[in-house]
Amino acid sequence: MVVPGISCGKCQFCREGYENLCVNRKIIGFDYDGAFAEYVRIPEEAVSFGNVKKVSSSLELTSACLVEPFTAVYNGQNLLNIGPGDVVGIIGAGPIGIMHLLQARARGAALTGLIEISSQRLAEAKRFNPDFLIDSSNEDPLPRVQEMTAGLGFDVVIVACAVAAAQRQALELARPGGRVSFFAGLPHDKPDALLNTNYIHYKQLAVFGANGSGPNQYGKVLRFLESGRVNLRPVVTAEIPLEEAIRGFEMVMKGEGLKVVVHPN
Ligand SMILES: [Zn+2]
């Protein structure tokens, strides 16, 4: 596989291990032609920087297609330092929210569940056996979360949807001393959120961003997936040939299923 983000390895951020924040970063699919083709040209700097990774035969290719988002999830959860005993609430049960669920569980979280507004997404999420699933279209999540956590709130809240109101809600649902990730960026033309920052102040919350992942993080995630401890295959709900790629985009835009994989031939 090829890691799409090409870092320079020389800037301050690369040298400090934050290759995803590289100031000279180039991305295959943006700065170079992408992969919706039978053959893809790999830029020389990507090869020399080690962006070409070997995928073991123990990891089937359909699951390997999700290494990029799963490594972004890994980057976000490293910052949150999710570990044994944590109660983790994830707002948004799309494919990214589901991947957060799977990874938090693998890191030893005591309880991991999802909050979602769409009935379609809620139905899909049930297949992944979350410890709790809150339908926020007809239930205020706060009393339920308080009941689950002896009135404290979640240890960790991850916002896996591009919704300002969800960012606001995350601060409310976190326990004192909790950690919050604004994992999804808001739309570029509407990036403002109305937040009660007193929650951050009085509850002494740690609020993290998350921006993709660096080439240096892929090796560990590949080995983890090759171990079989997490199966990403059920996150892929449709596989289609290259000629039908447009239909795949339409399915994703309508929120039909979770991830769509396009096969080159
Ligand atoms: Zn750099």
PDB file of C-alpha atoms and ligand atoms in Angstrom:
ATOM      1  CA  MET A   1       0.000   0.000   0.000  1.00  0.00           C
ATOM      2  CA  VAL A   2       0.999   3.635  -0.383  1.00  0.00           C
ATOM      3  CA  VAL A   3       0.650   6.178   2.419  1.00  0.00           C
ATOM      4  CA  PRO A   4      -1.013   9.145   0.671  1.00  0.00           C
ATOM      5  CA  GLY A   5       0.521  11.921   2.816  1.00  0.00           C
ATOM      6  CA  ILE A   6       4.146  12.610   1.871  1.00  0.00           C
ATOM      7  CA  SER A   7       6.112  14.402   4.608  1.00  0.00           C
ATOM      8  CA  CYS A   8       9.529  16.032   4.111  1.00  0.00           C
ATOM      9  CA  GLY A   9      11.317  14.472   7.087  1.00  0.00           C
ATOM     10  CA  LYS A  10      13.298  17.693   7.547  1.00  0.00           C
ATOM     11  CA  CYS A  11      11.021  20.377   9.014  1.00  0.00           C
ATOM     12  CA  GLN A  12      10.689  20.928  12.752  1.00  0.00           C
ATOM     13  CA  PHE A  13       7.426  18.952  12.988  1.00  0.00           C
ATOM     14  CA  CYS A  14       8.804  15.943  11.113  1.00  0.00           C
ATOM     15  CA  ARG A  15      11.906  15.955  13.322  1.00  0.00           C
ATOM     16  CA  GLU A  16       9.696  16.039  16.434  1.00  0.00           C
ATOM     17  CA  GLY A  17       7.701  13.016  15.197  1.00  0.00           C
ATOM     18  CA  TYR A  18       4.611  14.973  14.102  1.00  0.00           C
ATOM     19  CA  GLU A  19       4.903  14.021  10.430  1.00  0.00           C
ATOM     20  CA  ASN A  20       1.173  14.644   9.918  1.00  0.00           C
ATOM     21  CA  LEU A  21       1.815  18.336  10.697  1.00  0.00           C
ATOM     22  CA  CYS A  22       4.714  18.643   8.187  1.00  0.00           C
ATOM     23  CA  VAL A  23       4.805  22.142   6.692  1.00  0.00           C
ATOM     24  CA  ASN A  24       5.895  20.732   3.304  1.00  0.00           C
ATOM     25  CA  ARG A  25       3.312  17.962   3.216  1.00  0.00           C
ATOM     26  CA  LYS A  26       2.000  16.792  -0.157  1.00  0.00           C
ATOM     27  CA  ILE A  27      -0.867  14.382  -0.632  1.00  0.00           C
ATOM     28  CA  ILE A  28      -1.471  11.824  -3.366  1.00  0.00           C
ATOM     29  CA  GLY A  29      -4.994  12.550  -4.609  1.00  0.00           C
ATOM     30  CA  PHE A  30      -4.538  16.331  -4.094  1.00  0.00           C
ATOM     31  CA  ASP A  31      -1.021  17.339  -5.125  1.00  0.00           C
ATOM     32  CA  TYR A  32      -0.607  14.263  -7.373  1.00  0.00           C
ATOM     33  CA  ASP A  33      -3.120  12.187  -9.341  1.00  0.00           C
ATOM     34  CA  GLY A  34      -5.119   9.878  -7.081  1.00  0.00           C
ATOM     35  CA  ALA A  35      -5.848   6.184  -7.115  1.00  0.00           C
ATOM     36  CA  PHE A  36      -9.102   5.872  -9.071  1.00  0.00           C
ATOM     37  CA  ALA A  37      -7.191   4.228 -11.904  1.00  0.00           C
ATOM     38  CA  GLU A  38      -5.841   0.823 -12.897  1.00  0.00           C
ATOM     39  CA  TYR A  39      -2.275   2.040 -12.346  1.00  0.00           C
ATOM     40  CA  VAL A  40      -1.032   4.861 -10.122  1.00  0.00           C
ATOM     41  CA  ARG A  41       2.286   6.703 -10.444  1.00  0.00           C
ATOM     42  CA  ILE A  42       4.056   6.835  -7.085  1.00  0.00           C
ATOM     43  CA  PRO A  43       6.149  10.025  -6.686  1.00  0.00           C
ATOM     44  CA  GLU A  44       9.868   9.404  -6.158  1.00  0.00           C
ATOM     45  CA  GLU A  45       9.889  11.265  -2.823  1.00  0.00           C
ATOM     46  CA  ALA A  46       7.136   8.975  -1.520  1.00  0.00           C
ATOM     47  CA  VAL A  47       9.217   5.897  -2.355  1.00  0.00           C
ATOM     48  CA  SER A  48      12.398   7.311  -0.834  1.00  0.00           C
ATOM     49  CA  PHE A  49      10.577   8.490   2.312  1.00  0.00           C
ATOM     50  CA  GLY A  50       9.174   4.994   2.950  1.00  0.00           C
ATOM     51  CA  ASN A  51       5.541   5.653   2.068  1.00  0.00           C
ATOM     52  CA  VAL A  52       5.305   2.306   0.273  1.00  0.00           C
ATOM     53  CA  LYS A  53       4.363  -0.292   2.893  1.00  0.00           C
ATOM     54  CA  LYS A  54       4.188  -4.055   2.561  1.00  0.00           C
ATOM     55  CA  VAL A  55       0.830  -5.558   3.513  1.00  0.00           C
ATOM     56  CA  SER A  56       1.039  -9.101   4.873  1.00  0.00           C
ATOM     57  CA  SER A  57      -1.147 -11.730   3.195  1.00  0.00           C
ATOM     58  CA  SER A  58      -2.838 -12.180   6.601  1.00  0.00           C
ATOM     59  CA  LEU A  59      -4.645  -8.868   6.023  1.00  0.00           C
ATOM     60  CA  GLU A  60      -7.138  -9.115   3.170  1.00  0.00           C
ATOM     61  CA  LEU A  61      -7.037  -6.216   0.713  1.00  0.00           C
ATOM     62  CA  THR A  62     -10.584  -4.967   1.358  1.00  0.00           C
ATOM     63  CA  SER A  63      -9.714  -4.334   5.011  1.00  0.00           C
ATOM     64  CA  ALA A  64      -6.316  -2.923   4.021  1.00  0.00           C
ATOM     65  CA  CYS A  65      -8.217  -0.165   2.140  1.00  0.00           C
ATOM     66  CA  LEU A  66      -9.200   1.231   5.553  1.00  0.00           C
ATOM     67  CA  VAL A  67      -5.669   1.541   6.921  1.00  0.00           C
ATOM     68  CA  GLU A  68      -5.591   5.286   6.164  1.00  0.00           C
ATOM     69  CA  PRO A  69      -8.683   6.283   8.211  1.00  0.00           C
ATOM     70  CA  PHE A  70      -7.849   3.720  10.905  1.00  0.00           C
ATOM     71  CA  THR A  71      -4.380   5.273  11.274  1.00  0.00           C
ATOM     72  CA  ALA A  72      -5.988   8.720  11.606  1.00  0.00           C
ATOM     73  CA  VAL A  73      -8.135   7.233  14.384  1.00  0.00           C
ATOM     74  CA  TYR A  74      -4.928   5.835  15.941  1.00  0.00           C
ATOM     75  CA  ASN A  75      -3.359   9.309  15.889  1.00  0.00           C
ATOM     76  CA  GLY A  76      -6.444  10.828  17.550  1.00  0.00           C
ATOM     77  CA  GLN A  77      -6.645   8.140  20.233  1.00  0.00           C
ATOM     78  CA  ASN A  78      -2.910   8.346  21.001  1.00  0.00           C
ATOM     79  CA  LEU A  79      -3.427  12.012  21.883  1.00  0.00           C
ATOM     80  CA  LEU A  80      -6.372  11.016  24.116  1.00  0.00           C
ATOM     81  CA  ASN A  81      -4.300   8.264  25.715  1.00  0.00           C
ATOM     82  CA  ILE A  82      -7.264   5.883  25.802  1.00  0.00           C
ATOM     83  CA  GLY A  83      -6.539   2.931  28.042  1.00  0.00           C
ATOM     84  CA  PRO A  84      -7.997   0.263  30.324  1.00  0.00           C
ATOM     85  CA  GLY A  85     -10.982   1.383  32.357  1.00  0.00           C
ATOM     86  CA  ASP A  86     -11.905   4.417  30.282  1.00  0.00           C
ATOM     87  CA  VAL A  87     -15.560   5.052  29.492  1.00  0.00           C
ATOM     88  CA  VAL A  88     -15.560   6.370  25.942  1.00  0.00           C
ATOM     89  CA  GLY A  89     -18.491   8.109  24.253  1.00  0.00           C
ATOM     90  CA  ILE A  90     -18.372   8.713  20.502  1.00  0.00           C
ATOM     91  CA  ILE A  91     -20.726  11.225  18.887  1.00  0.00           C
ATOM     92  CA  GLY A  92     -21.422  10.147  15.303  1.00  0.00           C
ATOM     93  CA  ALA A  93     -21.829   6.533  14.164  1.00  0.00           C
ATOM     94  CA  GLY A  94     -20.545   6.851  10.616  1.00  0.00           C
ATOM     95  CA  PRO A  95     -17.556   4.762   9.491  1.00  0.00           C
ATOM     96  CA  ILE A  96     -15.108   6.938  11.446  1.00  0.00           C
ATOM     97  CA  GLY A  97     -17.180   6.702  14.639  1.00  0.00           C
ATOM     98  CA  ILE A  98     -17.378   2.919  14.202  1.00  0.00           C
ATOM     99  CA  MET A  99     -13.588   2.715  13.728  1.00  0.00           C
ATOM    100  CA  HIS A 100     -13.130   4.750  16.921  1.00  0.00           C
ATOM    101  CA  LEU A 101     -15.380   2.240  18.699  1.00  0.00           C
ATOM    102  CA  LEU A 102     -13.340  -0.729  17.464  1.00  0.00           C
ATOM    103  CA  GLN A 103      -9.998   0.868  18.343  1.00  0.00           C
ATOM    104  CA  ALA A 104     -11.051   2.130  21.810  1.00  0.00           C
ATOM    105  CA  ARG A 105     -12.301  -1.346  22.649  1.00  0.00           C
ATOM    106  CA  ALA A 106      -8.987  -2.872  21.509  1.00  0.00           C
ATOM    107  CA  ARG A 107      -7.130  -0.387  23.734  1.00  0.00           C
ATOM    108  CA  GLY A 108      -8.997  -1.758  26.742  1.00  0.00           C
ATOM    109  CA  ALA A 109     -11.739   0.826  27.306  1.00  0.00           C
ATOM    110  CA  ALA A 110     -14.220  -0.439  29.899  1.00  0.00           C
ATOM    111  CA  LEU A 111     -17.305   0.851  28.083  1.00  0.00           C
ATOM    112  CA  THR A 112     -17.460   2.220  24.544  1.00  0.00           C
ATOM    113  CA  GLY A 113     -20.572   3.432  22.807  1.00  0.00           C
ATOM    114  CA  LEU A 114     -22.093   5.760  20.266  1.00  0.00           C
ATOM    115  CA  ILE A 115     -24.486   8.689  20.160  1.00  0.00           C
ATOM    116  CA  GLU A 116     -26.200   9.188  16.809  1.00  0.00           C
ATOM    117  CA  ILE A 117     -29.171  11.034  15.376  1.00  0.00           C
ATOM    118  CA  SER A 118     -29.831   9.021  12.178  1.00  0.00           C
ATOM    119  CA  SER A 119     -31.928   5.846  12.437  1.00  0.00           C
ATOM    120  CA  GLN A 120     -30.077   4.390   9.431  1.00  0.00           C
ATOM    121  CA  ARG A 121     -26.695   4.884  11.136  1.00  0.00           C
ATOM    122  CA  LEU A 122     -28.047   3.515  14.445  1.00  0.00           C
ATOM    123  CA  ALA A 123     -29.206   0.334  12.704  1.00  0.00           C
ATOM    124  CA  GLU A 124     -25.755  -0.139  11.101  1.00  0.00           C
ATOM    125  CA  ALA A 125     -23.984   0.533  14.418  1.00  0.00           C
ATOM    126  CA  LYS A 126     -25.838  -2.317  16.181  1.00  0.00           C
ATOM    127  CA  ARG A 127     -23.803  -4.836  14.149  1.00  0.00           C
ATOM    128  CA  PHE A 128     -20.660  -3.719  16.024  1.00  0.00           C
ATOM    129  CA  ASN A 129     -22.102  -4.468  19.493  1.00  0.00           C
ATOM    130  CA  PRO A 130     -21.409  -1.144  21.200  1.00  0.00           C
ATOM    131  CA  ASP A 131     -21.800  -1.180  24.993  1.00  0.00           C
ATOM    132  CA  PHE A 132     -24.401   1.567  24.594  1.00  0.00           C
ATOM    133  CA  LEU A 133     -26.151   3.230  21.701  1.00  0.00           C
ATOM    134  CA  ILE A 134     -28.018   6.484  22.300  1.00  0.00           C
ATOM    135  CA  ASP A 135     -30.561   7.760  19.777  1.00  0.00           C
ATOM    136  CA  SER A 136     -30.173  11.523  20.226  1.00  0.00           C
ATOM    137  CA  SER A 137     -33.102  12.198  17.868  1.00  0.00           C
ATOM    138  CA  ASN A 138     -35.513  11.278  20.664  1.00  0.00           C
ATOM    139  CA  GLU A 139     -33.412  11.239  23.837  1.00  0.00           C
ATOM    140  CA  ASP A 140     -31.250  13.847  25.563  1.00  0.00           C
ATOM    141  CA  PRO A 141     -27.991  11.891  26.064  1.00  0.00           C
ATOM    142  CA  LEU A 142     -26.972  13.697  29.284  1.00  0.00           C
ATOM    143  CA  PRO A 143     -29.233  11.881  31.831  1.00  0.00           C
ATOM    144  CA  ARG A 144     -28.346   8.512  30.275  1.00  0.00           C
ATOM    145  CA  VAL A 145     -24.614   9.280  30.412  1.00  0.00           C
ATOM    146  CA  GLN A 146     -24.891  10.449  34.039  1.00  0.00           C
ATOM    147  CA  GLU A 147     -26.757   7.271  34.953  1.00  0.00           C
ATOM    148  CA  MET A 148     -24.039   5.133  33.315  1.00  0.00           C
ATOM    149  CA  THR A 149     -21.137   6.965  34.965  1.00  0.00           C
ATOM    150  CA  ALA A 150     -22.352   7.582  38.546  1.00  0.00           C
ATOM    151  CA  GLY A 151     -23.164  11.171  37.621  1.00  0.00           C
ATOM    152  CA  LEU A 152     -19.634  11.979  36.439  1.00  0.00           C
ATOM    153  CA  GLY A 153     -19.710  11.904  32.630  1.00  0.00           C
ATOM    154  CA  PHE A 154     -17.510  10.200  30.043  1.00  0.00           C
ATOM    155  CA  ASP A 155     -13.751   9.886  30.622  1.00  0.00           C
ATOM    156  CA  VAL A 156     -13.296  10.479  26.909  1.00  0.00           C
ATOM    157  CA  VAL A 157     -15.636  12.021  24.323  1.00  0.00           C
ATOM    158  CA  ILE A 158     -14.826  11.833  20.610  1.00  0.00           C
ATOM    159  CA  VAL A 159     -16.726  13.998  18.121  1.00  0.00           C
ATOM    160  CA  ALA A 160     -16.741  11.964  14.902  1.00  0.00           C
ATOM    161  CA  CYS A 161     -19.157  14.137  12.938  1.00  0.00           C
ATOM    162  CA  ALA A 162     -18.784  17.573  11.345  1.00  0.00           C
ATOM    163  CA  VAL A 163     -21.464  19.206  13.501  1.00  0.00           C
ATOM    164  CA  ALA A 164     -20.863  22.258  15.716  1.00  0.00           C
ATOM    165  CA  ALA A 165     -23.693  21.284  18.119  1.00  0.00           C
ATOM    166  CA  ALA A 166     -21.939  17.947  18.705  1.00  0.00           C
ATOM    167  CA  GLN A 167     -18.767  19.778  19.764  1.00  0.00           C
ATOM    168  CA  ARG A 168     -20.866  21.777  22.214  1.00  0.00           C
ATOM    169  CA  GLN A 169     -22.481  18.597  23.530  1.00  0.00           C
ATOM    170  CA  ALA A 170     -19.112  16.826  23.925  1.00  0.00           C
ATOM    171  CA  LEU A 171     -17.966  19.400  26.495  1.00  0.00           C
ATOM    172  CA  GLU A 172     -21.185  18.845  28.436  1.00  0.00           C
ATOM    173  CA  LEU A 173     -20.867  15.037  28.442  1.00  0.00           C
ATOM    174  CA  ALA A 174     -17.224  14.880  29.592  1.00  0.00           C
ATOM    175  CA  ARG A 175     -16.491  14.240  33.272  1.00  0.00           C
ATOM    176  CA  PRO A 176     -14.308  16.648  35.290  1.00  0.00           C
ATOM    177  CA  GLY A 177     -10.727  16.072  34.188  1.00  0.00           C
ATOM    178  CA  GLY A 178     -11.954  14.332  31.026  1.00  0.00           C
ATOM    179  CA  ARG A 179     -10.464  14.353  27.529  1.00  0.00           C
ATOM    180  CA  VAL A 180     -12.321  15.494  24.413  1.00  0.00           C
ATOM    181  CA  SER A 181     -11.350  15.095  20.764  1.00  0.00           C
ATOM    182  CA  PHE A 182     -12.737  17.325  18.022  1.00  0.00           C
ATOM    183  CA  PHE A 183     -11.813  14.592  15.564  1.00  0.00           C
ATOM    184  CA  ALA A 184     -13.882  15.896  12.638  1.00  0.00           C
ATOM    185  CA  GLY A 185     -13.303  19.321  11.128  1.00  0.00           C
ATOM    186  CA  LEU A 186     -16.341  21.563  10.588  1.00  0.00           C
ATOM    187  CA  PRO A 187     -17.277  22.711   7.047  1.00  0.00           C
ATOM    188  CA  HIS A 188     -14.699  25.279   5.809  1.00  0.00           C
ATOM    189  CA  ASP A 189     -17.427  27.815   4.976  1.00  0.00           C
ATOM    190  CA  LYS A 190     -19.025  27.429   8.426  1.00  0.00           C
ATOM    191  CA  PRO A 191     -16.282  26.683  10.933  1.00  0.00           C
ATOM    192  CA  ASP A 192     -17.666  28.542  13.974  1.00  0.00           C
ATOM    193  CA  ALA A 193     -19.137  26.708  16.960  1.00  0.00           C
ATOM    194  CA  LEU A 194     -20.934  28.169  19.964  1.00  0.00           C
ATOM    195  CA  LEU A 195     -19.232  26.475  22.927  1.00  0.00           C
ATOM    196  CA  ASN A 196     -19.734  26.857  26.657  1.00  0.00           C
ATOM    197  CA  THR A 197     -16.045  27.225  27.471  1.00  0.00           C
ATOM    198  CA  ASN A 198     -16.831  27.217  31.189  1.00  0.00           C
ATOM    199  CA  TYR A 199     -17.036  23.438  30.838  1.00  0.00           C
ATOM    200  CA  ILE A 200     -13.391  23.452  29.714  1.00  0.00           C
ATOM    201  CA  HIS A 201     -12.411  25.842  32.493  1.00  0.00           C
ATOM    202  CA  TYR A 202     -14.297  24.480  35.499  1.00  0.00           C
ATOM    203  CA  LYS A 203     -14.118  20.802  34.588  1.00  0.00           C
ATOM    204  CA  GLN A 204     -10.467  21.221  33.629  1.00  0.00           C
ATOM    205  CA  LEU A 205     -10.998  19.409  30.335  1.00  0.00           C
ATOM    206  CA  ALA A 206      -8.265  18.602  27.838  1.00  0.00           C
ATOM    207  CA  VAL A 207      -9.558  19.309  24.320  1.00  0.00           C
ATOM    208  CA  PHE A 208      -7.577  17.831  21.417  1.00  0.00           C
ATOM    209  CA  GLY A 209      -7.654  18.288  17.684  1.00  0.00           C
ATOM    210  CA  ALA A 210      -6.653  15.546  15.261  1.00  0.00           C
ATOM    211  CA  ASN A 211      -5.314  15.940  11.749  1.00  0.00           C
ATOM    212  CA  GLY A 212      -4.831  12.771   9.717  1.00  0.00           C
ATOM    213  CA  SER A 213      -1.739  10.750  10.499  1.00  0.00           C
ATOM    214  CA  GLY A 214       1.921  10.599   9.598  1.00  0.00           C
ATOM    215  CA  PRO A 215       3.723   7.945   7.508  1.00  0.00           C
ATOM    216  CA  ASN A 216       5.550   6.978  10.718  1.00  0.00           C
ATOM    217  CA  GLN A 217       2.277   5.751  12.272  1.00  0.00           C
ATOM    218  CA  TYR A 218       1.277   3.296   9.546  1.00  0.00           C
ATOM    219  CA  GLY A 219       3.722   0.518  10.396  1.00  0.00           C
ATOM    220  CA  LYS A 220       2.278  -0.026  13.856  1.00  0.00           C
ATOM    221  CA  VAL A 221      -1.312   0.112  12.636  1.00  0.00           C
ATOM    222  CA  LEU A 222      -0.584  -2.372   9.835  1.00  0.00           C
ATOM    223  CA  ARG A 223       1.008  -4.822  12.277  1.00  0.00           C
ATOM    224  CA  PHE A 224      -1.965  -4.382  14.626  1.00  0.00           C
ATOM    225  CA  LEU A 225      -4.469  -5.123  11.845  1.00  0.00           C
ATOM    226  CA  GLU A 226      -2.378  -8.046  10.561  1.00  0.00           C
ATOM    227  CA  SER A 227      -2.614  -9.567  14.066  1.00  0.00           C
ATOM    228  CA  GLY A 228      -6.360  -9.958  13.491  1.00  0.00           C
ATOM    229  CA  ARG A 229      -7.285  -8.370  16.835  1.00  0.00           C
ATOM    230  CA  VAL A 230      -9.634  -5.973  15.051  1.00  0.00           C
ATOM    231  CA  ASN A 231     -11.580  -6.899  11.945  1.00  0.00           C
ATOM    232  CA  LEU A 232     -12.366  -3.878   9.763  1.00  0.00           C
ATOM    233  CA  ARG A 233     -14.081  -5.935   7.047  1.00  0.00           C
ATOM    234  CA  PRO A 234     -17.647  -5.266   8.387  1.00  0.00           C
ATOM    235  CA  VAL A 235     -17.027  -1.505   8.006  1.00  0.00           C
ATOM    236  CA  VAL A 236     -17.007  -2.026   4.215  1.00  0.00           C
ATOM    237  CA  THR A 237     -20.644  -2.304   3.166  1.00  0.00           C
ATOM    238  CA  ALA A 238     -20.224  -2.225  -0.633  1.00  0.00           C
ATOM    239  CA  GLU A 239     -17.540  -3.195  -3.154  1.00  0.00           C
ATOM    240  CA  ILE A 240     -17.894  -1.945  -6.707  1.00  0.00           C
ATOM    241  CA  PRO A 241     -15.848  -1.946  -9.927  1.00  0.00           C
ATOM    242  CA  LEU A 242     -13.959   1.169 -11.101  1.00  0.00           C
ATOM    243  CA  GLU A 243     -16.534   1.900 -13.838  1.00  0.00           C
ATOM    244  CA  GLU A 244     -19.178   2.380 -11.132  1.00  0.00           C
ATOM    245  CA  ALA A 245     -17.094   4.671  -8.920  1.00  0.00           C
ATOM    246  CA  ILE A 246     -19.597   7.542  -9.338  1.00  0.00           C
ATOM    247  CA  ARG A 247     -22.336   5.324  -7.913  1.00  0.00           C
ATOM    248  CA  GLY A 248     -20.054   4.652  -4.941  1.00  0.00           C
ATOM    249  CA  PHE A 249     -19.706   8.392  -4.274  1.00  0.00           C
ATOM    250  CA  GLU A 250     -23.502   8.770  -4.459  1.00  0.00           C
ATOM    251  CA  MET A 251     -23.967   5.974  -1.916  1.00  0.00           C
ATOM    252  CA  VAL A 252     -21.544   7.662   0.481  1.00  0.00           C
ATOM    253  CA  MET A 253     -23.180  11.085   0.016  1.00  0.00           C
ATOM    254  CA  LYS A 254     -26.614   9.599   0.798  1.00  0.00           C
ATOM    255  CA  GLY A 255     -25.199   7.887   3.904  1.00  0.00           C
ATOM    256  CA  GLU A 256     -26.096   4.442   2.519  1.00  0.00           C
ATOM    257  CA  GLY A 257     -24.061   1.915   4.473  1.00  0.00           C
ATOM    258  CA  LEU A 258     -20.569   2.730   5.731  1.00  0.00           C
ATOM    259  CA  LYS A 259     -17.420   2.484   3.560  1.00  0.00           C
ATOM    260  CA  VAL A 260     -17.459   1.726  -0.169  1.00  0.00           C
ATOM    261  CA  VAL A 261     -14.408   0.063  -1.729  1.00  0.00           C
ATOM    262  CA  VAL A 262     -13.688   0.577  -5.447  1.00  0.00           C
ATOM    263  CA  HIS A 263     -11.757  -2.218  -7.183  1.00  0.00           C
ATOM    264  CA  PRO A 264      -9.408  -1.177 -10.014  1.00  0.00           C
ATOM    265  CA  ASN A 265     -10.417  -4.123 -12.221  1.00  0.00           C
TER     266      ASN A 265
HETATM  267 ZN    ZN B   1       8.244  18.020   7.286  1.00  0.00          ZN
END
